[in-house]
Short mmCIF file of C-alpha atoms in Angstrom, two decimals:
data_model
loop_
_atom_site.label_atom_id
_atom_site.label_comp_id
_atom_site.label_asym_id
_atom_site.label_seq_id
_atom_site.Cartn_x
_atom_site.Cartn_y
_atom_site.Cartn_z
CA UNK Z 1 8.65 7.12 -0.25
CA UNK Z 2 11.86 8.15 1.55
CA UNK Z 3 12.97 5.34 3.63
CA UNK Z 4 16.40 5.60 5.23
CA UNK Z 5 18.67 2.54 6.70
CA UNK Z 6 19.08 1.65 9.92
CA UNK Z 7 21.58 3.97 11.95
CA UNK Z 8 22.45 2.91 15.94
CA UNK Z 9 23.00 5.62 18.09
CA UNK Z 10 21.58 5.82 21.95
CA UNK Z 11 19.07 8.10 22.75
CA UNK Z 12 20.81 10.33 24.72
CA UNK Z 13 23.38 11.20 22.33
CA UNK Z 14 20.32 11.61 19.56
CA UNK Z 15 18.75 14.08 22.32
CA UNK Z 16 21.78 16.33 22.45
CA UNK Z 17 22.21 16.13 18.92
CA UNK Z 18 19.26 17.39 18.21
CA UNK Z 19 18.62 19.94 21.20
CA UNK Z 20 16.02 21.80 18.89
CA UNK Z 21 13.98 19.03 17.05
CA UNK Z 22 13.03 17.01 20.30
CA UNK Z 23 10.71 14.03 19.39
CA UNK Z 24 7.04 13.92 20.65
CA UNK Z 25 5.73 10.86 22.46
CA UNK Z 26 4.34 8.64 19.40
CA UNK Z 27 1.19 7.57 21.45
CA UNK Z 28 0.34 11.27 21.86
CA UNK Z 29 0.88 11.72 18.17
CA UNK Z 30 -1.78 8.57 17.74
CA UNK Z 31 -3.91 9.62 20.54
CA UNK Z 32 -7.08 10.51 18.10
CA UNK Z 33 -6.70 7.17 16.27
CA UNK Z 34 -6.45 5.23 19.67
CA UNK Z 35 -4.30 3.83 21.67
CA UNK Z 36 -2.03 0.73 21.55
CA UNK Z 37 0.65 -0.01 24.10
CA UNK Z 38 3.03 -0.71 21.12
CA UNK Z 39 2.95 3.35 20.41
CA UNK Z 40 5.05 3.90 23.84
CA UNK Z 41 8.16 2.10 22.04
CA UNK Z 42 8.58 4.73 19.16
CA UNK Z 43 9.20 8.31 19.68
CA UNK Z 44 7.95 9.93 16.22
CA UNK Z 45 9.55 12.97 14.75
CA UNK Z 46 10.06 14.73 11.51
CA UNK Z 47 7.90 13.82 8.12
CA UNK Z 48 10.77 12.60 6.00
CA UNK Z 49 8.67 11.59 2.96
CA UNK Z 50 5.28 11.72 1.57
CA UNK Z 51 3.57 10.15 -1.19
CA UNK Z 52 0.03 8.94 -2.70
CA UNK Z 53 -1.03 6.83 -0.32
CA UNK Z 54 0.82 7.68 2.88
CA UNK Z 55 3.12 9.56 4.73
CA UNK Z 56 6.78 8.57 6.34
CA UNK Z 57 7.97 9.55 9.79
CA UNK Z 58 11.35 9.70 11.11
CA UNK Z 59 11.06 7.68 15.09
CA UNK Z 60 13.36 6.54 17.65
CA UNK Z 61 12.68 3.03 18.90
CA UNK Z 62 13.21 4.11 23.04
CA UNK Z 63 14.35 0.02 23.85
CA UNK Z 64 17.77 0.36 21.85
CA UNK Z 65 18.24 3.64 20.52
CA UNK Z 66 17.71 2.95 16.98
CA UNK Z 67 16.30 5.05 13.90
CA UNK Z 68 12.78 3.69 12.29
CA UNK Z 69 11.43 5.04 9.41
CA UNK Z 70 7.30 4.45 10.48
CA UNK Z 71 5.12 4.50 7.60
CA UNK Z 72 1.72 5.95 8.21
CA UNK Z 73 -1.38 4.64 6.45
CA UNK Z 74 -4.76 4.48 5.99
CA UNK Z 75 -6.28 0.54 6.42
CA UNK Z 76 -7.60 -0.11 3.54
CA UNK Z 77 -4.78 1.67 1.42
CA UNK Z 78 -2.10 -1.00 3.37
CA UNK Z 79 -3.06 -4.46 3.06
CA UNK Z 80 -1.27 -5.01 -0.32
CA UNK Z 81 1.77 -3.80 0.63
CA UNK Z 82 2.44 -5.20 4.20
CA UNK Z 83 1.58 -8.55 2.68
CA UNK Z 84 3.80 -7.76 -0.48
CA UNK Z 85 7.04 -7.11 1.80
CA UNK Z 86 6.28 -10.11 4.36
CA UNK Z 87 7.11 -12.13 1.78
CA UNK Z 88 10.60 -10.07 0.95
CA UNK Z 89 13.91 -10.36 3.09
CA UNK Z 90 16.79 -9.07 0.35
CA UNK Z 91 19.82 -6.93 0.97
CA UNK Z 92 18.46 -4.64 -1.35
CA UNK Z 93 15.30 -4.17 -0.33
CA UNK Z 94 13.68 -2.39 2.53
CA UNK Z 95 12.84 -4.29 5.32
CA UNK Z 96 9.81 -4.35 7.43
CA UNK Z 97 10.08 -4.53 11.39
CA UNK Z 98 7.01 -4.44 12.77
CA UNK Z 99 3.43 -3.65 12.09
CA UNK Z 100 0.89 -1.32 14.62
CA UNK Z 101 -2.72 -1.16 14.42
CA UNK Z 102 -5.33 1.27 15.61
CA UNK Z 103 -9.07 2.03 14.99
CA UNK Z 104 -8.42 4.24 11.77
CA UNK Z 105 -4.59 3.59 11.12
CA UNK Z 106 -1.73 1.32 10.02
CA UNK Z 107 2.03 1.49 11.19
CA UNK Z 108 4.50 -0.11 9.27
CA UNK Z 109 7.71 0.15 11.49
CA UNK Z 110 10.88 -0.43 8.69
CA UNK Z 111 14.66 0.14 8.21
CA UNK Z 112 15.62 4.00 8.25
CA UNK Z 113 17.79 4.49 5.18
CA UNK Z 114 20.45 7.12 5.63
CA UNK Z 115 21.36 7.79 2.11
CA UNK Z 116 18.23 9.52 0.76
CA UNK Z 117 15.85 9.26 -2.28
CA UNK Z 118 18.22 8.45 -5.53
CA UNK Z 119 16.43 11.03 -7.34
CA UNK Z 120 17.77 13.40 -4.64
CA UNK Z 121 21.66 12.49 -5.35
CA UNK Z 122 20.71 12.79 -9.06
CA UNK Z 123 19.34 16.08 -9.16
CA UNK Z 124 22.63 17.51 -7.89
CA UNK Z 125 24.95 14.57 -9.27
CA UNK Z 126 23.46 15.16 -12.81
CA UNK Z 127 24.85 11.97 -14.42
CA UNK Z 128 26.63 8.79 -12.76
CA UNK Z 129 30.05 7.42 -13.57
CA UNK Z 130 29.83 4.43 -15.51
CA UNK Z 131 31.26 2.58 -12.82
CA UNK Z 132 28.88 3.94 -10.21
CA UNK Z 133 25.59 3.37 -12.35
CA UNK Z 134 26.90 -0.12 -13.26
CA UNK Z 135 26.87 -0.77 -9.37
CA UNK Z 136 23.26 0.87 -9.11
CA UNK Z 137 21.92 -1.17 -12.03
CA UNK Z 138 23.22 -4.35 -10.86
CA UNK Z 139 21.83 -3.89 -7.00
CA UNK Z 140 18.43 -3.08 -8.78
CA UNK Z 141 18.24 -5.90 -11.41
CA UNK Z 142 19.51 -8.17 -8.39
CA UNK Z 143 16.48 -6.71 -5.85
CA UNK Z 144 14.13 -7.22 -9.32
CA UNK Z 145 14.93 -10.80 -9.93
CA UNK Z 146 14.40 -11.45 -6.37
CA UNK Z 147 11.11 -9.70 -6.29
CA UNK Z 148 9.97 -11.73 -9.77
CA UNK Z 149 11.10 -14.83 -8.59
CA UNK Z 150 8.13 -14.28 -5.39
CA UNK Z 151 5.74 -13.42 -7.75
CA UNK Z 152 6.01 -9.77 -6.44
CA UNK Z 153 6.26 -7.38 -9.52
CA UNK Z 154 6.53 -3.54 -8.31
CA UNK Z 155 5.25 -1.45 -10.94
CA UNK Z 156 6.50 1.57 -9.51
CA UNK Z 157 9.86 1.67 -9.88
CA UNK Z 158 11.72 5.04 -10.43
CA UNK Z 159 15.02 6.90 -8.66
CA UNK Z 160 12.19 8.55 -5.98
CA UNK Z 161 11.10 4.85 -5.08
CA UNK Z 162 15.27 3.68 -4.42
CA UNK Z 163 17.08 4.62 -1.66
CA UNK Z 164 20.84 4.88 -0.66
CA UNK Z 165 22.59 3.70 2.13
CA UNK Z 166 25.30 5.49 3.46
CA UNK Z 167 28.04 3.10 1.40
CA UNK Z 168 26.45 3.90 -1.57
CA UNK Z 169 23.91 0.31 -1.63
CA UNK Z 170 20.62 0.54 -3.06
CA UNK Z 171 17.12 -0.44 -1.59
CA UNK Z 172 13.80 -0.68 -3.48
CA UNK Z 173 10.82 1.22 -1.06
CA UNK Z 174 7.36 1.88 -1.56
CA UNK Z 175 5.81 -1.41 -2.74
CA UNK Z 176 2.23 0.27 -2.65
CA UNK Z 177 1.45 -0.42 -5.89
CA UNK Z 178 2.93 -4.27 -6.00
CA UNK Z 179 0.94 -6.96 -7.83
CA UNK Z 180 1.22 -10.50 -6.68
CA UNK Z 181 1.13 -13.35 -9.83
CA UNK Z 182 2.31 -16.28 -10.01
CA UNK Z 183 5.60 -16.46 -13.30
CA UNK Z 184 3.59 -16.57 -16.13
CA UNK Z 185 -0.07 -14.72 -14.80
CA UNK Z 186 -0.66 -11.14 -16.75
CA UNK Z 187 -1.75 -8.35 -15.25
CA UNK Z 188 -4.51 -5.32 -15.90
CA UNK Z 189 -4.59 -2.41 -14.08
CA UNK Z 190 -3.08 0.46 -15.47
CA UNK Z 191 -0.40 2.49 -12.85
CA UNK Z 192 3.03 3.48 -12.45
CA UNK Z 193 4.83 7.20 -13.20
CA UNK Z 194 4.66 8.44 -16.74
CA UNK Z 195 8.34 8.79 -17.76
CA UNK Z 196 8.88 5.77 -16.53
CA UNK Z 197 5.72 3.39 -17.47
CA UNK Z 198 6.15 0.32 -19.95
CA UNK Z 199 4.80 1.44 -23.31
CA UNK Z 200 2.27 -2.22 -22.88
CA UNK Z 201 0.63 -0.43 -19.87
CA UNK Z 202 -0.45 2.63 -22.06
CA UNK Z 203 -2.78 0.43 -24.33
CA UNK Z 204 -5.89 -1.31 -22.96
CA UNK Z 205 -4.29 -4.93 -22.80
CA UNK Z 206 -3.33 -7.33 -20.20
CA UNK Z 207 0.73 -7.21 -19.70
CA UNK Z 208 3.74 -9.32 -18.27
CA UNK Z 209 4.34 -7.43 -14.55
CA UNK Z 210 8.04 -8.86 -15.12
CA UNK Z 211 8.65 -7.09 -18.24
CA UNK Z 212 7.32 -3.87 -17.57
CA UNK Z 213 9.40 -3.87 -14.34
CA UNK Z 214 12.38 -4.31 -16.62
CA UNK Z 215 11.78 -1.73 -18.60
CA UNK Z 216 11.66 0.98 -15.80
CA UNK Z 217 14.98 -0.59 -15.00
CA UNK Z 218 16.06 0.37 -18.17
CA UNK Z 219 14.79 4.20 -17.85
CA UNK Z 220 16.65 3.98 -14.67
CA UNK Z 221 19.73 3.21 -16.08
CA UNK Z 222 19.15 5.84 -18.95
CA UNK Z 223 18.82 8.61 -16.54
CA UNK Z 224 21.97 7.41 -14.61
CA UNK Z 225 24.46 7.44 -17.23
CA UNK Z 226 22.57 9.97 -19.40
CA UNK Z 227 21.85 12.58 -16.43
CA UNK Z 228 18.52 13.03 -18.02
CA UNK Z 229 15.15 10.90 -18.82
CA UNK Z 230 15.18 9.02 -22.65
CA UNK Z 231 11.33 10.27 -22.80
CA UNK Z 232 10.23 13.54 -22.08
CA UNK Z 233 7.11 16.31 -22.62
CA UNK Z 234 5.60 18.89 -21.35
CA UNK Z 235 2.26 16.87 -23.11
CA UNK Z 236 1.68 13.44 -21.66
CA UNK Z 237 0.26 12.52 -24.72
CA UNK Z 238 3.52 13.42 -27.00
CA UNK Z 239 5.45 11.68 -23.73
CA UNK Z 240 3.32 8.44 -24.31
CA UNK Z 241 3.72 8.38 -27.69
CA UNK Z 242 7.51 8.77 -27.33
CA UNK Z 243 7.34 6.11 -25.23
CA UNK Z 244 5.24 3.07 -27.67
CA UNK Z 245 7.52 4.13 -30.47
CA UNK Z 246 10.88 3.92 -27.89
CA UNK Z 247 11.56 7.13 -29.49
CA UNK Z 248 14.80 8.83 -27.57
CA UNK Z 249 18.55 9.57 -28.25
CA UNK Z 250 21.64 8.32 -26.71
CA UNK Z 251 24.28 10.81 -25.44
CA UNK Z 252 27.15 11.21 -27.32
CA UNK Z 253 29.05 10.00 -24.34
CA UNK Z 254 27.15 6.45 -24.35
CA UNK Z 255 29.44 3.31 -25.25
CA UNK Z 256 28.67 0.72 -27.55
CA UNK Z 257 27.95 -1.97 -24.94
CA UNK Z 258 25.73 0.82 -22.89
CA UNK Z 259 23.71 1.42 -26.13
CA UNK Z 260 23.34 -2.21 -26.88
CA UNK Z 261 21.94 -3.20 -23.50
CA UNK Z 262 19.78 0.02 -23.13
CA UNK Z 263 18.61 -0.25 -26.39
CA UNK Z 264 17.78 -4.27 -25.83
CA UNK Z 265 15.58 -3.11 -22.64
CA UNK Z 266 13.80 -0.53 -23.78
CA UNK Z 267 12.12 -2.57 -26.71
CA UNK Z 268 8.39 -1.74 -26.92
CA UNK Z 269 7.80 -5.11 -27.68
CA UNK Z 270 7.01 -6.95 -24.27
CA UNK Z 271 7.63 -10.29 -26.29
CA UNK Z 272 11.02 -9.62 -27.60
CA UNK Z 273 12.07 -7.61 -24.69
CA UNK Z 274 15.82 -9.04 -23.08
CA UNK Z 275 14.41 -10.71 -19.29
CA UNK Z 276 16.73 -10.30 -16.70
CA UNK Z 277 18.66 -13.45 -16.58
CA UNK Z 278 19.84 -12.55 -20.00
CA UNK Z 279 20.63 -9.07 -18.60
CA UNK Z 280 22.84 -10.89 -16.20
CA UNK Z 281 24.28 -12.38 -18.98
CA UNK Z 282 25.64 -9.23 -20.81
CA UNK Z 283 29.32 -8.51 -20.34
CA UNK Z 284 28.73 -4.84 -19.39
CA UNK Z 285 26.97 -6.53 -16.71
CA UNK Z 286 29.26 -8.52 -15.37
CA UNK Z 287 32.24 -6.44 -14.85
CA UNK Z 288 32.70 -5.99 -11.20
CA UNK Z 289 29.28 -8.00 -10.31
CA UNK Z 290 28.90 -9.15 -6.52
CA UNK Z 291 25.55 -11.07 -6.26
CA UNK Z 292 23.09 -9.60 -3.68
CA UNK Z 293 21.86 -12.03 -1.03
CA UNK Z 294 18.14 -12.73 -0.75
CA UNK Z 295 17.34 -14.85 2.37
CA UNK Z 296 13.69 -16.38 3.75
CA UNK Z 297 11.06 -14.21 5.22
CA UNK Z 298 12.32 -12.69 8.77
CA UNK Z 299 10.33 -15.11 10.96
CA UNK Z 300 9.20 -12.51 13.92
CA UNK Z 301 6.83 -11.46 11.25
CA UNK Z 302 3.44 -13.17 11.11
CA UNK Z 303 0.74 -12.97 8.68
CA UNK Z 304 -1.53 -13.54 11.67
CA UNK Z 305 -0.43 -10.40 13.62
CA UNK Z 306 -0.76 -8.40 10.60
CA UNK Z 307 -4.07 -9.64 10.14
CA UNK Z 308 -4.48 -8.94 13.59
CA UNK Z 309 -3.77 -5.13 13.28
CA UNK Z 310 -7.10 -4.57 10.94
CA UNK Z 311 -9.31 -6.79 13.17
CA UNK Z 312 -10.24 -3.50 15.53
CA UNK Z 313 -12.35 -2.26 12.76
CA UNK Z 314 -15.61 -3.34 11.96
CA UNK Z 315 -17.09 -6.09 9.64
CA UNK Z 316 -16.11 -3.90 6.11
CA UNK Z 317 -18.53 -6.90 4.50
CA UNK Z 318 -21.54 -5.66 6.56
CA UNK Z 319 -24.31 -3.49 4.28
CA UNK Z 320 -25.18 -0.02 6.34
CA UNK Z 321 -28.77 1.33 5.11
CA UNK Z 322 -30.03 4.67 6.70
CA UNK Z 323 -33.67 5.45 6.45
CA UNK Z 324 -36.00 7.98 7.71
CA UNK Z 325 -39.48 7.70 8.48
CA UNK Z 326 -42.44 9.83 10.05
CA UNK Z 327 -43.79 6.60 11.88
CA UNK Z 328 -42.35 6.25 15.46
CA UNK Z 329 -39.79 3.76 15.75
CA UNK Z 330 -42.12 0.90 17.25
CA UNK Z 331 -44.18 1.61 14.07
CA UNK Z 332 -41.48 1.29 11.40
CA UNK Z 333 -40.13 -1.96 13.55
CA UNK Z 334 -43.96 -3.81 12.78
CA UNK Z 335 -43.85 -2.49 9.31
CA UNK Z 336 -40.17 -4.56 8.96
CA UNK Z 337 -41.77 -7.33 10.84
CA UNK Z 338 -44.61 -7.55 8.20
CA UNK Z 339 -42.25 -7.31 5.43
CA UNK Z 340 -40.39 -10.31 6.82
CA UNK Z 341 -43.69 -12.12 6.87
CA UNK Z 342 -44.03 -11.71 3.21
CA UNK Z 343 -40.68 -12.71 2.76
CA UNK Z 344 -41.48 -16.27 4.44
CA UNK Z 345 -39.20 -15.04 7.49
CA UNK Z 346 -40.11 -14.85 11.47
CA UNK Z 347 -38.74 -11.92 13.59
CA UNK Z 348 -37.59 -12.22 17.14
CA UNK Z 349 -36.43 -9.06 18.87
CA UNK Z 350 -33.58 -8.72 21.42
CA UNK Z 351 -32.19 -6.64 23.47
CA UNK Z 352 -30.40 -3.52 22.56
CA UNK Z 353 -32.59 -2.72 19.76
CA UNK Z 354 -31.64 -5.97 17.79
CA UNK Z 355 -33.92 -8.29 15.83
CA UNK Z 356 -32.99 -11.86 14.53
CA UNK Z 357 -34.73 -12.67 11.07
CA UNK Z 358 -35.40 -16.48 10.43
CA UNK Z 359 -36.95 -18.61 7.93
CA UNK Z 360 -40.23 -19.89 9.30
CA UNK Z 361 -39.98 -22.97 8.39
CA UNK Z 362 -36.26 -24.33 9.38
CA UNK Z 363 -34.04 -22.12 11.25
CA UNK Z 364 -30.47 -23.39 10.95
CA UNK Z 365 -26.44 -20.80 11.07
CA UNK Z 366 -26.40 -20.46 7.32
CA UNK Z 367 -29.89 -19.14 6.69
CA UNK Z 368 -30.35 -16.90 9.51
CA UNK Z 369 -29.91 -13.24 8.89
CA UNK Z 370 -29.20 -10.49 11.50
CA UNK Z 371 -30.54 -6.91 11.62
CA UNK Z 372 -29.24 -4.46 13.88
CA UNK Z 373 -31.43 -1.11 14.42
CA UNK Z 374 -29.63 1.28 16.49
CA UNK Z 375 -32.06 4.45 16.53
CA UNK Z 376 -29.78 7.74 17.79
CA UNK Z 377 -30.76 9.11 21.06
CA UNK Z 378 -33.85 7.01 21.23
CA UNK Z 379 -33.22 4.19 23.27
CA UNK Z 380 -34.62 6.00 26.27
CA UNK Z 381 -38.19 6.64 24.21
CA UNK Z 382 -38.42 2.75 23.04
CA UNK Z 383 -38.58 1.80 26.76
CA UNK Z 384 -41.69 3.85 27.16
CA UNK Z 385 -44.08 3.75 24.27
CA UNK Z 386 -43.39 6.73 21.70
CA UNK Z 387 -45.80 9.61 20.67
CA UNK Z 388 -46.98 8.90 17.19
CA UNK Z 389 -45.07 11.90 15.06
CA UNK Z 390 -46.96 13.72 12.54
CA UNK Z 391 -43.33 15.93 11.44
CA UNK Z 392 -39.73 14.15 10.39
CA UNK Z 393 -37.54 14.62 13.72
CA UNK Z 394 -33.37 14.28 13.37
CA UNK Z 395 -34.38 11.35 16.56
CA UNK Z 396 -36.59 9.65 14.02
CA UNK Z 397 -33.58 8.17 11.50
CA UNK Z 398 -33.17 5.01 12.15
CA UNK Z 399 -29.77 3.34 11.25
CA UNK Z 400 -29.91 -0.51 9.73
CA UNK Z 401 -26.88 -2.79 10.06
CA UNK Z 402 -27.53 -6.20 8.07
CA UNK Z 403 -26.08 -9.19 6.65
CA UNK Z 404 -27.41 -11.13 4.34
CA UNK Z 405 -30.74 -10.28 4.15
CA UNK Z 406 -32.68 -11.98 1.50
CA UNK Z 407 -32.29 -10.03 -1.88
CA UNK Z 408 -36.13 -9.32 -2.29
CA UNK Z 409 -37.50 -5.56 -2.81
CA UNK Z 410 -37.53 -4.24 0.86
CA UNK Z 411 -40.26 -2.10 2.03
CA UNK Z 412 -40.36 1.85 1.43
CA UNK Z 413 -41.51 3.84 4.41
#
């Protein structure tokens, strides 16, 4: 995703700036996935990067005059990942501001990153200086460690997925496809980019999320000193099997020490693979190296108001059955009734169409079992008795909401 740092400016010199790309009001944007009084703080402009899962907008916070980047997101797509970066505060790492719920949508409000996608700067910079990948390399294995050291391994990483400040610093984004183990724990699923996947992933066993990380660090650093990937194909099946025999050639231009470290990371054997404190320990490494600075989780950030932005939905643990039925809807109520009879359970209706299910014998919270009936455009008709009908009518489906109804073959009408 393209993320880009935080730049202050006020809004009126942003305005005249930008005379011809004016901002729309964010809670008009949101207006048809509901309002939230939060939306009146952001002004939300220009998409400035897209991926699987979501989408990223370019805002103005109106209280200080600050760039956002506001990350757009279905719920249940979401969860992972604000939960993933909560636990993250780094230098090198993007941080996350706030968090907005609606009905049908999650923003993440984070740090606006001037510099761009890497993979942007390398598509035009072609290959890095040595110095200038060594400073790259060492902000990433830094952000890594951190990230390991949470229990947060990324999965995803690649030059699209880092991001540049204007100085030139680095920022991991996009944590989306994340896995959180504690050191030690393997992983399963299968994901990541192809060019840049851990040769472990492409076989059907479990895998170390910390060493396959470090081995799309050390694709990263390929492509940065090489100007080009170590495995490519126009088949992804030649590309995978590039990749499990670590089949690739070093530029004539690569130095000893860059083809011993490279060549020490990209190991298809997880086992034997160098981790990253002994990547710290390498001499190429160390030339130059400032430490980045990883501090505790910013503390305006609660896990309780993030729950609290997917509470406006409803219960995603409640079973929806639809049925339809030529009986009138008093009818197909007594046939439920009777089935609940077999079932050793007592019915008592309520209002608004709602019926409580109980055992018969002892009626206590954990073995009572709720059914909702909401019949469309019918509510009118149950308050006088209904016609039988002999035809199926659209006003004859009945919708059933329940939770935890007894697991016994249910009645077909």
């Amino acid at each position: 995703m393209t993320l880009i740092y935080n730049h202050t400016t006020s809004a009126i010199t942003m305005a005249a700036r930008n005379k011809h790309e004016l901002l729309p009001e964010f809670d008009r944007i949101v207006q048809k996935h509901g309002t939230c009084q939060q939306h009146r703080k952001y002004q939300l402009g220009r998409t400035i990067g897209e991926g699987t899962f979501a989408k990223v907008k370019l805002a103005l916070d109106s209280t200080n005059g600050k760039y956002v980047a506001i990350k757009v997101l279905d719920k249940h797509m979401v969860q992972r990942e604000i939960r993933t970066m909560k636990l993250l505060n780094h230098s090198n790492i993007v941080r996350i501001h706030e968090v907005i719920g609606t009905k049908t949508k999650i923003y993440i409000v984070m740090e606006y990153v001037s510099g761009g996608q890497l993979s942007d700067k390398m598509s035009y910079a072609k290959r890095f200086s040595e110095g200038e990948a060594r400073k790259l390399f060492q902000q990433l294995i830094d952000a890594v460690d951190y990230c390991h050291n949470k229990g947060v391994y990324h999965r995803d990483l690649k030059p699209e997925n880092l991001l540049l400040c204007g100085k030139g610093s680095l920022k991991i984004s996009d944590f989306g496809l994340s896995a959180l183990r504690k050191p030690g724990d393997l992983l399963s699923t299968k994901c990541g980019s192809p060019s840049y996947v851990a040769p472990e992933l492409l076989v059907n066993k479990v895998y170390d999320g910390a060493a396959a990380d470090v081995w799309s660090c050390g694709v990263i650093l390929f492509e940065l000193l090489a100007g080009n990937l170590p495995f490519d194909d126009s088949s992804l099946m030649s590309l995978y099997r590039k990749i499990c025999r670590a089949d690739y050639t070093f530029p004539k231009w690569f130095t000893e020490s860059q083809k011993k470290l490279i060549s020490r990371i990209l190991d298809p054997n997880p086992e034997t693979r160098i981790t990253i404190p002994k990547i710290m320990e390498i001499e190429w490494f160390q030339k130059d190296y400032m430490p980045s600075c990883g501090n505790n989780s910013d503390d305006k950030i609660h896990l309780d108001d993030v729950n609290a932005a997917f509470d406006s939905t409803e219960d995603e643990n409640k079973q929806k059955t639809r049925i339809g039925s030529k009986l009138t809807i008093n009818e197909t109520i007594k046939k439920i009734e009777a089935a609940a009879m077999d079932v050793s359970l007592s019915v008592e209706r309520t209002k608004n169409l709602r019926m409580k299910m109980h055992a018969k014998q002892i009626m206590n919270r954990c073995s009572r079992s709720y059914v909702d009936i909401s019949a469309e455009s019918l509510s009118s008709q149950l308050r006088e008795e209904p016609a039988v009908s002999t035809q199926m009518q659209e006003a004859d489906v009945v919708s059933i909401q329940s939770q935890s109804i007894p697991k016994k073959e249910r009645p077909s009408y």
